[in-house]
XYZ file of C-alpha atoms in Angstrom:
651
model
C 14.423 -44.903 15.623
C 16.595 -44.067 18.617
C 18.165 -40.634 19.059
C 21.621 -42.372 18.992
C 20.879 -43.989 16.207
C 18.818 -41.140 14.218
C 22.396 -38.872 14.811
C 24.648 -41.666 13.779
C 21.982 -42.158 10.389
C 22.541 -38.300 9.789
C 26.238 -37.861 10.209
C 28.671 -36.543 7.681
C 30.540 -39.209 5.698
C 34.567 -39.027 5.143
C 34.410 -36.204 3.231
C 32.180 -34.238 5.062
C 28.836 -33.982 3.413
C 25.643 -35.204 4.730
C 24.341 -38.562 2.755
C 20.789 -37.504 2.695
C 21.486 -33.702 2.425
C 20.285 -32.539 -1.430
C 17.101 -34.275 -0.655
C 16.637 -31.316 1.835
C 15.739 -28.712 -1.463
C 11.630 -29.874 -1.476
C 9.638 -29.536 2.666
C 8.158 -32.483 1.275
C 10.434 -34.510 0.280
C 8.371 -37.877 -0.510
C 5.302 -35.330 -2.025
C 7.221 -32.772 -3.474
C 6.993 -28.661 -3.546
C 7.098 -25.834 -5.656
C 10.431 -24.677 -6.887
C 9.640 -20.920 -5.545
C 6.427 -19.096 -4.702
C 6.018 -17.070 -7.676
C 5.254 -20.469 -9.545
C 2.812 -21.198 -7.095
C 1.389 -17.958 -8.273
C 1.664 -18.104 -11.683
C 0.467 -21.268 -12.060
C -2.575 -20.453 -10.121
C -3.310 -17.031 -12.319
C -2.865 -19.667 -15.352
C -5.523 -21.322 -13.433
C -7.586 -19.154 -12.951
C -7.543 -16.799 -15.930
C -9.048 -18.763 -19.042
C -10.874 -18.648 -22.228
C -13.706 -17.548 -19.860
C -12.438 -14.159 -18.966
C -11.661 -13.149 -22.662
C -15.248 -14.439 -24.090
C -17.574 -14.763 -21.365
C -17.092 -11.522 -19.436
C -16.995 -8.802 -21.683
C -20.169 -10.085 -23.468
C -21.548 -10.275 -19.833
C -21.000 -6.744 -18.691
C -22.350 -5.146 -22.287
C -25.803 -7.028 -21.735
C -26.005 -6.731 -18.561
C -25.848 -2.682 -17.952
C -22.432 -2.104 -19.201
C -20.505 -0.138 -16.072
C -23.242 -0.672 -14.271
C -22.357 -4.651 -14.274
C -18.855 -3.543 -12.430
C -20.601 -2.835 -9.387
C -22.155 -6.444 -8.522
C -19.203 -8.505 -10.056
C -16.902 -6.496 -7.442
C -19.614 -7.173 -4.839
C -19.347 -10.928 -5.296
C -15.834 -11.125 -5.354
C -15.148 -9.907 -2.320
C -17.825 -11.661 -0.070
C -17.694 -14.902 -2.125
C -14.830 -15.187 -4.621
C -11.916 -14.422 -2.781
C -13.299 -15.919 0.569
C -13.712 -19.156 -1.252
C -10.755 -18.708 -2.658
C -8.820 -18.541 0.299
C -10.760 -21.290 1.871
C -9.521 -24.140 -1.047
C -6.003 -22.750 -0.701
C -5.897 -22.779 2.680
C -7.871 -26.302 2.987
C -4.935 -27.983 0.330
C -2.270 -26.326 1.850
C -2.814 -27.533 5.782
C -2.898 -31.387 4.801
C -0.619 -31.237 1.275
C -3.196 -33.826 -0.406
C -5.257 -33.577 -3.486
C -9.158 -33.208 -3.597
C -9.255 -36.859 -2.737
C -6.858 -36.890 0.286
C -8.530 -33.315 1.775
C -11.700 -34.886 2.883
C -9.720 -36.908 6.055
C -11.190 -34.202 7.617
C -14.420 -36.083 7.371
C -14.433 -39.026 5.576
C -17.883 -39.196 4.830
C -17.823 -36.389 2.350
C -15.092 -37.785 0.678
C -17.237 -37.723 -2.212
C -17.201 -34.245 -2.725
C -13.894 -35.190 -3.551
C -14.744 -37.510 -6.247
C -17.254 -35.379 -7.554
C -14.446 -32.679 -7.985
C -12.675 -35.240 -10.141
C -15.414 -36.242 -11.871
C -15.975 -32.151 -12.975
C -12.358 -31.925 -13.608
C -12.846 -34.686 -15.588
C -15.565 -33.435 -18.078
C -13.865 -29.831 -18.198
C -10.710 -31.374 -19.026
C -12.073 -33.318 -21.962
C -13.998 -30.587 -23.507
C -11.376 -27.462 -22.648
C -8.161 -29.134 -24.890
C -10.919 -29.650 -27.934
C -11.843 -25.795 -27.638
C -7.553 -25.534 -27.437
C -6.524 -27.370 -30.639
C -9.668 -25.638 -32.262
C -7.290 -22.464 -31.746
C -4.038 -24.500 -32.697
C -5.527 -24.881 -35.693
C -6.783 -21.692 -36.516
C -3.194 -20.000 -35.094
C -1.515 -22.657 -37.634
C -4.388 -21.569 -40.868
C -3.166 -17.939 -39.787
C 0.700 -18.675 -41.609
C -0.660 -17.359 -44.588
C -0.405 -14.180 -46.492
C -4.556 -14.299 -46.588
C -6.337 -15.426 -43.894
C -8.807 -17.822 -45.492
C -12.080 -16.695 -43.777
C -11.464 -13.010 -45.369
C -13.628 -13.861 -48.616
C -16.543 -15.332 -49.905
C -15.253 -17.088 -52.842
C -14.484 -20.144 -51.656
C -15.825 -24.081 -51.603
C -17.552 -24.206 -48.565
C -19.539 -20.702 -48.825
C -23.207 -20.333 -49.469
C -25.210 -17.477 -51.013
C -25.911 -15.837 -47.949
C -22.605 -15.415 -47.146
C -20.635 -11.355 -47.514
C -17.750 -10.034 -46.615
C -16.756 -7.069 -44.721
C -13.739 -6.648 -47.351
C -16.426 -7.028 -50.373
C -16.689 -9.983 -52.215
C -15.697 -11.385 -55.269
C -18.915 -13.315 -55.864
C -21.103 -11.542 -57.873
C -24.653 -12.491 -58.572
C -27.825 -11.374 -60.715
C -28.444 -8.826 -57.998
C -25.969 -6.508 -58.478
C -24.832 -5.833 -61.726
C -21.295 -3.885 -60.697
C -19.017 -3.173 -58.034
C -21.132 -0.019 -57.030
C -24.250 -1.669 -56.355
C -22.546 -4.109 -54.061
C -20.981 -1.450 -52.181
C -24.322 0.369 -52.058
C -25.878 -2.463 -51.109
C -23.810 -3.609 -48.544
C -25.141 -2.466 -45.476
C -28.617 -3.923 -46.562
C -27.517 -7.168 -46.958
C -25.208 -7.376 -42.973
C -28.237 -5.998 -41.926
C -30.368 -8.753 -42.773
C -31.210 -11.757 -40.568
C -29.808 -13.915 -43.437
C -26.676 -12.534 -43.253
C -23.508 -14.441 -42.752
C -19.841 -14.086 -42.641
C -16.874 -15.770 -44.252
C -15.684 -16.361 -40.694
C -19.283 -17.950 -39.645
C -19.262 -19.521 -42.755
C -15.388 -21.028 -42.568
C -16.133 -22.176 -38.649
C -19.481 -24.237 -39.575
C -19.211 -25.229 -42.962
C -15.066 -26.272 -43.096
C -13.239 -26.102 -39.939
C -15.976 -28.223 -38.110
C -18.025 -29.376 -41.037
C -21.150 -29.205 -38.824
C -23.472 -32.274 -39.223
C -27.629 -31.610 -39.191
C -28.091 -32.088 -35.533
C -26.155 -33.779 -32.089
C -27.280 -37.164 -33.025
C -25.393 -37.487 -36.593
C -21.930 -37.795 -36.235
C -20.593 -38.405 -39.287
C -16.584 -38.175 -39.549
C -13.582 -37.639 -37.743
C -12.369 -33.816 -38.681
C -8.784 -35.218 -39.029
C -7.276 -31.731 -39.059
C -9.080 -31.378 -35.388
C -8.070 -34.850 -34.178
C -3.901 -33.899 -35.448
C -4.452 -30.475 -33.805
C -5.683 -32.848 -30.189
C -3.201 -34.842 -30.049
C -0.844 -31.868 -30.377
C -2.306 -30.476 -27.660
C -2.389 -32.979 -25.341
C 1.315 -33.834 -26.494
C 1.787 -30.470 -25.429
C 0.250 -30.746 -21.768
C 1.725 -33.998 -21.528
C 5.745 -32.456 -21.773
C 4.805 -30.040 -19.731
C 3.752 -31.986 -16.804
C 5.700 -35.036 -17.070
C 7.833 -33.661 -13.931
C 4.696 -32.333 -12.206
C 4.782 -28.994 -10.419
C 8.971 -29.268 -11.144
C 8.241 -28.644 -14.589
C 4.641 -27.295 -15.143
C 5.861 -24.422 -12.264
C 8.752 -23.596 -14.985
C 6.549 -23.618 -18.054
C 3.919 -20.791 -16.538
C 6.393 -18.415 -16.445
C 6.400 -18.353 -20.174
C 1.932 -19.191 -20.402
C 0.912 -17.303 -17.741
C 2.535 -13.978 -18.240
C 3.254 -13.420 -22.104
C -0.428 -13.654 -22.702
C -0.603 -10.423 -21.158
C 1.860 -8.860 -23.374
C -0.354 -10.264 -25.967
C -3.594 -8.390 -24.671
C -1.193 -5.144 -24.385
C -0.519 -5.559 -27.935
C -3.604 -5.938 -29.413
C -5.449 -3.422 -26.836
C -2.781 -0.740 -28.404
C -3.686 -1.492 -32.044
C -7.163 -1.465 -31.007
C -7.659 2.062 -29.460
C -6.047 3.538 -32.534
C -8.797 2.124 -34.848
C -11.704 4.096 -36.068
C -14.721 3.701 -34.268
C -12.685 1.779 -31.381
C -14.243 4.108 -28.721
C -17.559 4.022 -29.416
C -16.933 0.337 -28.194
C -15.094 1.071 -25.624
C -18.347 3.216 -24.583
C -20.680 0.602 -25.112
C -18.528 -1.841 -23.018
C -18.509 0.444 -19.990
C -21.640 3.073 -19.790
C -23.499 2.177 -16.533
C -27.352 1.420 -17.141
C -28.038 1.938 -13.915
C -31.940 0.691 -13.856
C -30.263 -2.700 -14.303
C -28.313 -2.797 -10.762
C -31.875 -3.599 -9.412
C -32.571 -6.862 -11.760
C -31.914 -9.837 -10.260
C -30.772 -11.714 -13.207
C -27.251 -9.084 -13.382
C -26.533 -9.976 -9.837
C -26.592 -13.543 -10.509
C -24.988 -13.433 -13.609
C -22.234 -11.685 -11.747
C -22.289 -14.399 -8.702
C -22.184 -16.838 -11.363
C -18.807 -15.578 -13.200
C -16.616 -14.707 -10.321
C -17.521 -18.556 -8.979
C -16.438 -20.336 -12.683
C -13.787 -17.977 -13.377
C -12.183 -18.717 -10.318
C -12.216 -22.224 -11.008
C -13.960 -23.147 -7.211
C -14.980 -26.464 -6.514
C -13.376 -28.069 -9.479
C -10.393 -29.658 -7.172
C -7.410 -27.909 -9.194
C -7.054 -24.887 -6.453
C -6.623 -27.584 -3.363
C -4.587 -29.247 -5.555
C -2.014 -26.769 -6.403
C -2.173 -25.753 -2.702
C -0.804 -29.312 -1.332
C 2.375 -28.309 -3.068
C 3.007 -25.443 -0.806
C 5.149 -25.176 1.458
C 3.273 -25.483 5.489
C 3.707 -21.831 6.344
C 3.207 -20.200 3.238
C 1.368 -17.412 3.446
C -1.948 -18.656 1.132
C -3.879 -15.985 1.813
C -2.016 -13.073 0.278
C -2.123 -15.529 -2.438
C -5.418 -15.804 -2.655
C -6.169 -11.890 -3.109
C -3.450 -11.381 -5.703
C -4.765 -14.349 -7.572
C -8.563 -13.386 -7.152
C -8.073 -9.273 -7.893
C -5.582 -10.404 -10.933
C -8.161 -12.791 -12.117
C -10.878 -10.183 -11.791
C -8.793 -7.101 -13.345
C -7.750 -9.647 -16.346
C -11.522 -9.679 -17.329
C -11.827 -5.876 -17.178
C -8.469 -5.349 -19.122
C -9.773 -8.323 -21.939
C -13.162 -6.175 -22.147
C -11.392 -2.904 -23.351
C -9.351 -5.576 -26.085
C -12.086 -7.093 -27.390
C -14.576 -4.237 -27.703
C -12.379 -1.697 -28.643
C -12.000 -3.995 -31.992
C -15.561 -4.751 -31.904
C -16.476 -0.990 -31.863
C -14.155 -0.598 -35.235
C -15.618 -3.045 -36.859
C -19.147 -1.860 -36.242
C -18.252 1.071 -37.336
C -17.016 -0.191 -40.720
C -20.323 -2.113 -41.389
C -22.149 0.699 -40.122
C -24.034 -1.220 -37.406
C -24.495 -0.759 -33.676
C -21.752 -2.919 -31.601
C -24.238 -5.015 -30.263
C -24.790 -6.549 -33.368
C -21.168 -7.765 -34.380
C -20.692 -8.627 -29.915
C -21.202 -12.249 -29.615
C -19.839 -14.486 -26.264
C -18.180 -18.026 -25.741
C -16.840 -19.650 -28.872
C -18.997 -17.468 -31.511
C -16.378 -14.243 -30.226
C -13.561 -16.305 -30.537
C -13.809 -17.939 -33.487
C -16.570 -15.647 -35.553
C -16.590 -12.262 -34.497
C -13.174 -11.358 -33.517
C -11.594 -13.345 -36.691
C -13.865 -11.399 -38.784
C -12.339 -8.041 -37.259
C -8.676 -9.277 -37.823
C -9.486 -9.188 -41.845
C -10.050 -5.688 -41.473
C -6.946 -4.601 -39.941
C -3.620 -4.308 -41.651
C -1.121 -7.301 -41.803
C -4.027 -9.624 -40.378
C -1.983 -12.653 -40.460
C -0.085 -11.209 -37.471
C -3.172 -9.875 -35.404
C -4.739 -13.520 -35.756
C -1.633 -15.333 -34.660
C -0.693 -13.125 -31.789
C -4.877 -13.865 -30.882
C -5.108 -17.173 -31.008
C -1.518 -17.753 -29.652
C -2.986 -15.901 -26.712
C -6.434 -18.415 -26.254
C -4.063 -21.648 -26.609
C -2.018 -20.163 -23.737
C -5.034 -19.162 -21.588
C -6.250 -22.538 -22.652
C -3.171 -23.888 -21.660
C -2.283 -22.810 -18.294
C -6.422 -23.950 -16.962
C -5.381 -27.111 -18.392
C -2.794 -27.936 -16.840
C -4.247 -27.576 -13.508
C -7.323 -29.587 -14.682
C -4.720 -32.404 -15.498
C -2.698 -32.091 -12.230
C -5.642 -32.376 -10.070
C -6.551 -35.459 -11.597
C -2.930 -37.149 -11.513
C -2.371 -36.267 -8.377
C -5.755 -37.090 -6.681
C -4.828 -40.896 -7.821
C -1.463 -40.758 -7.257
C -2.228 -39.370 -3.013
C -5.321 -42.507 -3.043
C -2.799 -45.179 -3.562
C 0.145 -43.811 -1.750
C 3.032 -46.548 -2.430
C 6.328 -45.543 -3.040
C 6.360 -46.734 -6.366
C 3.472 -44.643 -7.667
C 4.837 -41.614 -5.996
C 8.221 -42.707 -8.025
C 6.940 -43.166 -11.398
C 4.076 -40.439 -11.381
C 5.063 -39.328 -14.841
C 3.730 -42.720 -15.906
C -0.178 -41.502 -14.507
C 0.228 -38.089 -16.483
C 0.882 -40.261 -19.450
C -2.390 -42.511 -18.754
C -4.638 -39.586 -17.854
C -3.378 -37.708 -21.024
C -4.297 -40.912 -23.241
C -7.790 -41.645 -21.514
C -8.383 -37.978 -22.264
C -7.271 -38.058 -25.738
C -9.618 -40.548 -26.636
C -12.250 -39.231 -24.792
C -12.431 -36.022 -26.452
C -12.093 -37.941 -29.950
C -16.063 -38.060 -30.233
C -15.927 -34.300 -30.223
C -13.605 -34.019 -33.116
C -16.640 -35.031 -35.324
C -19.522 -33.309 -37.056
C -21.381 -33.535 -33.936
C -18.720 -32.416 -31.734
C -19.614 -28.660 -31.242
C -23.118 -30.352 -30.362
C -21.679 -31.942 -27.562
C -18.689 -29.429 -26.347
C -21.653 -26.998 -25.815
C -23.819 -29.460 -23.934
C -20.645 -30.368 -21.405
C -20.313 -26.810 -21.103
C -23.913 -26.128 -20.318
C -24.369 -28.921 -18.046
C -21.862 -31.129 -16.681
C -19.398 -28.069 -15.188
C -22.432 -25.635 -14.082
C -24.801 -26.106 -11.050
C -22.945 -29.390 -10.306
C -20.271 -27.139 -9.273
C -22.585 -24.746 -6.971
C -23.665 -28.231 -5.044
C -20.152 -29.321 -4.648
C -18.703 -26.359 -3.220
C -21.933 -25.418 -0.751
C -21.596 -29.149 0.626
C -17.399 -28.573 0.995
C -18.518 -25.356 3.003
C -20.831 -27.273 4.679
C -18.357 -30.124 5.642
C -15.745 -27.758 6.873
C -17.630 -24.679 8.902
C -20.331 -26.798 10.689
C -19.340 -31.033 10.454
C -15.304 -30.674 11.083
C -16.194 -27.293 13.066
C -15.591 -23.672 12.268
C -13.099 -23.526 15.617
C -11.176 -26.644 14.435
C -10.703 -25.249 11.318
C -9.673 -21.578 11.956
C -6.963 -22.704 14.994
C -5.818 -24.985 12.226
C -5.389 -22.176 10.014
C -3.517 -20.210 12.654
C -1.200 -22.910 13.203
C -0.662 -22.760 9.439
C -0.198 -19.379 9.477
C 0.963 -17.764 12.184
C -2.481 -15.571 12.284
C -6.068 -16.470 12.590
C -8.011 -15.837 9.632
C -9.493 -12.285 9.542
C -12.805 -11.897 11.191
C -14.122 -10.709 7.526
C -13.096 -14.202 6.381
C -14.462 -15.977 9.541
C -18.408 -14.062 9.042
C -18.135 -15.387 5.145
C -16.990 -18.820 4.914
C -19.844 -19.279 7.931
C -22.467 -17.099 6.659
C -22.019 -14.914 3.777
C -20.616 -16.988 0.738
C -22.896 -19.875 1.342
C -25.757 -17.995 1.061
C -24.233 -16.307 -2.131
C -23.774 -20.173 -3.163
C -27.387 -20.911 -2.734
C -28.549 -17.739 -4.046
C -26.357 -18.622 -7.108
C -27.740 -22.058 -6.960
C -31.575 -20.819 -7.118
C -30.736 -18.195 -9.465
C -29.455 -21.290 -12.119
C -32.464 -23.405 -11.702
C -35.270 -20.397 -11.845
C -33.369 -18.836 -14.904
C -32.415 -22.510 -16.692
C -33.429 -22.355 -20.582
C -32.592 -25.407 -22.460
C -29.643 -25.042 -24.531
C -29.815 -24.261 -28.255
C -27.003 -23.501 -30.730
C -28.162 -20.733 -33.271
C -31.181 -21.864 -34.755
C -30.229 -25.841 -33.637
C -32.763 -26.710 -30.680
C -31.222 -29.749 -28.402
C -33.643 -33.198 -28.913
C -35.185 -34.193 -25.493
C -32.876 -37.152 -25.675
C -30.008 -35.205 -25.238
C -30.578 -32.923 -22.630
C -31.703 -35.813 -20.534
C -27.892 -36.927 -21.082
C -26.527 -33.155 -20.379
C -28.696 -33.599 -16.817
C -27.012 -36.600 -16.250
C -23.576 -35.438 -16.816
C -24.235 -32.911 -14.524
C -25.765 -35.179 -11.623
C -22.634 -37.655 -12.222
C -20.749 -35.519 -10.328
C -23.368 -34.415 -7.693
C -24.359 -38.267 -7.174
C -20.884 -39.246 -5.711
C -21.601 -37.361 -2.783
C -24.314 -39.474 -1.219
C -23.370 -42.939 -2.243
C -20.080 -42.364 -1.093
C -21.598 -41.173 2.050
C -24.116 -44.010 1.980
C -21.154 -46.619 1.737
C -18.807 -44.848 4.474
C -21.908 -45.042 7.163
C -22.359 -48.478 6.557
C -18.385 -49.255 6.730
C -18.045 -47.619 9.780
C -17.917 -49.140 13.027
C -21.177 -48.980 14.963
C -23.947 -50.975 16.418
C -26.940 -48.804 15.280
C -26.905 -45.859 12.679
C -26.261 -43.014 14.639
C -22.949 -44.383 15.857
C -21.672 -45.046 12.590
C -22.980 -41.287 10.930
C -21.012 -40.193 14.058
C -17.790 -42.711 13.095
C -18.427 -41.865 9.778
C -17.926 -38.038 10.289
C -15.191 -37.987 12.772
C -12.055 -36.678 10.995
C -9.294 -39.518 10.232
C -6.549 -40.226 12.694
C -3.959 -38.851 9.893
C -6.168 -35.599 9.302
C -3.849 -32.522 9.619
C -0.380 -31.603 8.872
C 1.243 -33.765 6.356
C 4.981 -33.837 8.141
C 5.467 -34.601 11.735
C 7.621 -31.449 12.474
C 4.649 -29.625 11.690
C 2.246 -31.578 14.046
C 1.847 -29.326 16.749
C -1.352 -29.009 19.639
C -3.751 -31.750 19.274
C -2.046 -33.286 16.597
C 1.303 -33.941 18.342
C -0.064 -37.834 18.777
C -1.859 -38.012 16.123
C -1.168 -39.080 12.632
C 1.697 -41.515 10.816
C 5.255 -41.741 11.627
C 7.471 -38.713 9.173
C 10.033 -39.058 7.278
C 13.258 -38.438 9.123
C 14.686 -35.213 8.256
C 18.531 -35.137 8.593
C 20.020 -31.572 9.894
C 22.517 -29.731 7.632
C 26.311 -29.778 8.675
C 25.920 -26.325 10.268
C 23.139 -27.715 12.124
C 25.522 -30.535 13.734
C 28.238 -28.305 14.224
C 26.713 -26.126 16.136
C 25.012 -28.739 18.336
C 28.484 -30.594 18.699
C 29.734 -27.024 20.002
C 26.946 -26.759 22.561
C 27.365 -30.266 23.703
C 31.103 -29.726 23.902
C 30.068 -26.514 26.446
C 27.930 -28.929 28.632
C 29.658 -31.459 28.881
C 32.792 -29.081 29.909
C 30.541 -27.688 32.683
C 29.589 -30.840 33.663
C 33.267 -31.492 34.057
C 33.907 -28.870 36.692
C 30.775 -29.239 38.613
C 31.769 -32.928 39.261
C 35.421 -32.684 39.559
C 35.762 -33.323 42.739
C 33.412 -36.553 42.864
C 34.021 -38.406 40.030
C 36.977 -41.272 39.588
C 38.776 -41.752 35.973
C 37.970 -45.107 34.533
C 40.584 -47.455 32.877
C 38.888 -46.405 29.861
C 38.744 -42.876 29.896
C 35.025 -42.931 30.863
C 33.664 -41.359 34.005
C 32.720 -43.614 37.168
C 30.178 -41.895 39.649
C 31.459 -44.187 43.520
C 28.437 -45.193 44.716
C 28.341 -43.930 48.667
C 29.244 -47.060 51.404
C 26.357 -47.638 53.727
C-alpha cells in the first residue's frame, strides 16, 4: 500500500472519527492482548500456584528436615526457577505465539513444542477429575453433619473409628468408657482407619480391587466433571478477554481463604506443636542428596516449566512489557504461597494430633490423601465444620481452577496460531468448546472404580521426567542452536535492557545443569508407584512409561521429518536448513521489527494513527510547506490551477 493511499485509508470520516480507530484498544489486534497487566499477573500466579503447593510442599519440607528443607528450595529457585521462568516468558512474549508457533526459532525442535501439548494434554485430563472430586466434596459439605464425621454408616468396615467417637459398638467394649479408654489403642494400630479414609475409598470413589477392573461410572463424579469443565469452558470462551477478568476473583480470594483458615488454626490446641514440626531445621539432612533434589524437583513442577502454558500466556503481552519483573513476582509469590499453605495445613494437623494423642507425623499425609483424608478428618473436629470444609475445598477448586485454565489456553491457542486463517482466529471460542469436549470424555475413564488407579499413574508418569527432557532440550535449542547472542539482543530489543548477567551465566550454565541433575536424581531415586497397600501390575507401568515417552518421542520424529523436508543435497545441509530459524521468526508486528529483522518476516497489519496523531502531522506539514513557500517565492509561477509550476531554465 502506497503512503497516499495508506493516509487516505486512515482518514477521519464526516464526522470526524477514525473508521478503524476502536480496533486500536488490543497491540495485537488480529492476536489479541491482555486487558491490563495485572491480569497478566494474576492469571499467571493462578498458574502457577496449584493443588501442588497446598499438598505437595508442606508434606515435603516435614520429611525432608523441616526448616532445614527452606534452605535448598530457596537455592533452586533462584538459580533455576525464576531463571527459567523468565526465559518462557520472555521466549512467548518476543514472537506472541503459542508453544507451537515459538519454535520458528528453529524449526527442527518444533517438537518440543508438541511434546508441551502433549503434557498439557495429560495434566489437563487428570487435574479437572482431581477438581470436581473437590466440587463434590464442597457440595456434600451443605449439610449440618459432614458425612465422613462417623462410623455408622453403609459403606464403613470394622476397622474403621472416629476421632469424634463412634456410635458403633461391638463385643469389645462393653460401654462408652472402654471406648474412650481404648481409643488411642485402636488409631494407633496399623489397622486403623478413618471415616474420612473410609468415605473417600469405599463411597465417594467406590474403589474397585486393582487398575485393571473398572467397573462403573461414579455418576456423582461424572455430574461433578462436566460441571467443571462447564465451568472452564464460560470462563474461556472469550480467551484471555474473559479468563484475564475471571482471575481476579480465582486467583486472589483463595488467599483470603488460607488467611481464614490459618487464623482458626493457630488458635487450636496443639496447633503449634505443628507448626514446630513443619519448620525445625534437621540440619544433618542439608547434606542428603535426595532433599536437594526433592527441592529441584518442586520449584520446577510448581512453576509449571515446560508444560507450554507460561509461553502461552506470554504471547498475549504486550512487545515491551516488562516480563521479567513478572517473572520474580510470579516465582517469589509462587514460592511464599507454599510456605504460607505449610503453616495452614500443619497448624490443623498439629491439633488434631494432639486430640488423638499421636505424633503429627502420623495424621501428615501428601497429594490427594491430605486433601481428601487427613485434612477432612480435622474439619470434624472443629466447631461449625460445615463452614471450615466449604471455605477448604472452595479454596482447592479455585487453585484447581486458575492451573486449569492455563492448561486449556495453551492448548486452544497452540492450534488456533498452527492454522492461522482468519476464520479460526474469528471463531476461536468454537476450539475452546472442542478441546473442552475431547477432554471431557477423556477424563470419563477416570470417573470409574479404577479411576484413582489411573489419575495416580498420569501423575507419576506422564507429567514427571518427560517434563525435565522437554525443558533441558528448549534450553538447549535456544542458548547454543538459535545462539545465546541472538537471543539476549533479542531480549534487549524487547526490553529496553539486556538480560542481567546473573540471568545470562544461568540459562547457559547453571539451570541446565540443575535440569540434568534433577533429571538423574528422578531416574536413580524412581520406585514404582503403589497406592497404599495396592502394588501397580507390570502391565501398567509399562503404559505409565509410555505416557511419559509420548511426549518425549515428538521431539525426534519431528526432528527426523523436518531434516528430511528440508532443502539439501546431502544431510548436513538439510540439519543446517533444518535448524536455521524461519524467515517470520521474531517480532510478531512489523512496527516492532527493528535491526536484523527490519526485512525479514510477513507484511503487518496496517495500523491507522489516532486523530491527534493526524492533526498534528497536518500542522507540521502545514509549517513546511509554508517554508517551502517563502524559500521559493521568487522562482516559482502560479498555475491555472492553483498548483505550483517550477520554469524549467532556457538553454
Amino acid at each position: 500500500m502506497s503512503e497516499s493511499n495508506s493516509g487516505a485509508a486512515c482518514m477521519p470520516d464526516q464526522n470526524g472519527a477514525v473508521p478503524v480507530e476502536p480496533v486500536k484498544k488490543d497491540e495485537n489486534s488480529r492476536r489479541g492482548n491482555w486487558g491490563n497487566q495485572i491480569e497478566f499477573v494474576l492469571t499467571s500466579v493462578g498458574y502457577a500456584v496449584g493443588l501442588g503447593n497446598v499438598w505437595r510442599f508442606p508434606y515435603l519440607c516435614y520429611r525432608n528436615g523441616g526448616g532445614a528443607f527452606m534452605f535448598p528450595y530457596f537455592i533452586m529457585l533462584v538459580f533455576c526457577g525464576i531463571p527459567l521462568f523468565f526465559l518462557e516468558l520472555s521466549f512467548g512474549q518476543f514472537t506472541s505465539l503459542g508453544c507451537l508457533g515459538v519454535w520458528k526459532v528453529s524449526p527442527m525442535f518444533k517438537g518440543v513444542g508438541y511434546g508441551m501439548m502433549v503434557v498439557s494434554t495429560y495434566i489437563g485430563i487428570y487435574y479437572n477429575v482431581v477438581i470436581c472430586i473437590a466440587f463434590y466434596y464442597f457440595f456434600m459439605s451443605m449439610t449440618n453433619l459432614l458425612p465422613w464425621t462417623y462410623c455408622n454408616n453403609p459403606w464403613n468396615t470394622p476397622d474403621c473409628t472416629g476421632v469424634m467417637g463412634t456410635p458403633r459398638t461391638n463385643a469389645t467394649f462393653a460401654n462408652v468408657s472402654a471406648v474412650v479408654s481404648g481409643l488411642t489403642e485402636i488409631v494407633n494400630r496399623t489397622k486403623r482407619t478413618s471415616p474420612s479414609e473410609e468415605y473417600w475409598r469405599n463411597y465417594v470413589l467406590n474403589v474397585s480391587d486393582g487398575i485393571g477392573n473398572f467397573g462403573e461410572v461414579r455418576l456423582p463424579i461424572l455430574g461433578c466433571l462436566a460441571v467443571s469443565w462447564i465451568v472452564v469452558f464460560l470462563c474461556l470462551i472469550r480467551g484471555v478477554k474473559s479468563s484475564g477478568k475471571v482471575v481476579y476473583f480465582t486467583a486472589t480470594f483463595p488467599y483470603v481463604v488460607l488467611t481464614i483458615l490459618f487464623i482458626r488454626g493457630i488458635t487450636l490446641e496443639g496447633a503449634i506443636s505443628g507448626i514446630k514440626y513443619y519448620l525445625t531445621p534437621q540440619w544433618e539432612k542439608i547434606l542428603d542428596a535426595k532433599v536437594w533434589g526433592d527441592a529441584a524437583s518442586q520449584i520446577f513442577y510448581s512453576l509449571g516449566c515446560a508444560w507450554g502454558g507460561l509461553i502461552t500466556m506470554a504471547s498475549y503481552n504486550k512487545f515491551h512489557n516488562n516480563c521479567f519483573r513478572d517473572s520474580i513476582i510470579i516465582s517469589v509469590t509462587n514460592c511464599g504461597t507454599s510456605v504460607y499453605a505449610g503453616f495452614v495445613i500443619f497448624s490443623i494437623l498439629g491439633f488434631m494430633a494432639n486430640h488423638l494423642g499421636v505424633d503429627v507425623s502420623e495424621v501428615a499425609d501428601h497429594g490427594p490423601g491430605l486433601a481428601f483424608v487427613a485434612y477432612p478428618e480435622a474439619l470434624t473436629l472443629l466447631p461449625i465444620s460445615p463452614l471450615w470444609s466449604l471455605l477448604f475445598f472452595f479454596m482447592l477448586i479455585l487453585l484447581g481452577l486458575g492451573t486449569q485454565f492455563c492448561l486449556l489456553e495453551t492448548l486452544v491457542t497452540a492450534v488456533v496460531d498452527e492454522i492461522g486463517t482468519d476464520w479460526i482466529m474469528k471463531n476461536k471460542t468454537y476450539v475452546t468448546l472442542g478441546v473442552a469436549i475431547v477432554g471431557f470424555l477423556l477424563g470419563v475413564p477416570l470417573t470409574t472404580q479404577a479411576g484413582i488407579y489411573w489419575l495416580l499413574l498420569m501423575d507419576n508418569y506422564a507429567a514427571s521426567f518427560s517434563l525435565v527432557v522437554v525443558s533441558c532440550i528448549m534450553c538447549i535449542c535456544i542458548m547454543y542452536v538459535y545462539g545465546h547472542k541472538n537471543y539476549f539482543k533479542d531480549v534487549e530489543m524487547m526490553l529496553g535492557f539486556p538480560p542481567p548477567l546473573f540471568f545470562r551465566i544461568c540459562w547457559r550454565y547453571v539451570s541446565p545443569f540443575i535440569i540434568t541433575f534433577i533429571l538423574i536424581f528422578t531416574v536413580i531415586q524412581y520406585k514404582p508407584i503403589t497406592y497404599n497397600d495396592y502394588v501397580y501390575p507390570r502391565w501398567s507401568l509399562v503404559i505409565g512409561f509410555a505416557m511419559a515417552l509420548s511426549s518425549v518421542i515428538c521431539i525426534p520424529i519431528y526432528a527426523l521429518f523436518k531434516i528430511a523436508m528440508s532443502e539439501g543435497s546431502t544431510f548436513l545441509e538439510r540439519l543446517k536448513n533444518s535448524v536455521k530459524p524461519d524467515p517470520d521468526w521474531g517480532p510478531a508486528l512489523q512496527e516492532h521489527r527493528k535491526g536484523r529483522y527490519a526485512t525479514a518476516g510477513p507484511e503487518s497489519v496496517e495500523v491507522c494513527p489516532l486523530k491527534e496523531e493526524l492533526k498534528d502531522e497536518g500542522k507540521e506539514k502545514l509549517k513546511e510547506k509554508e517554508m517551502e513557500k517563502k524559500d521559493e517565492m521568487g522562482l516559482t509561477i502560479p498555475g491555472s490551477n492553483g498548483s505550483t509550476l517550477n520554469p524549467t531554465p532556457s538553454a
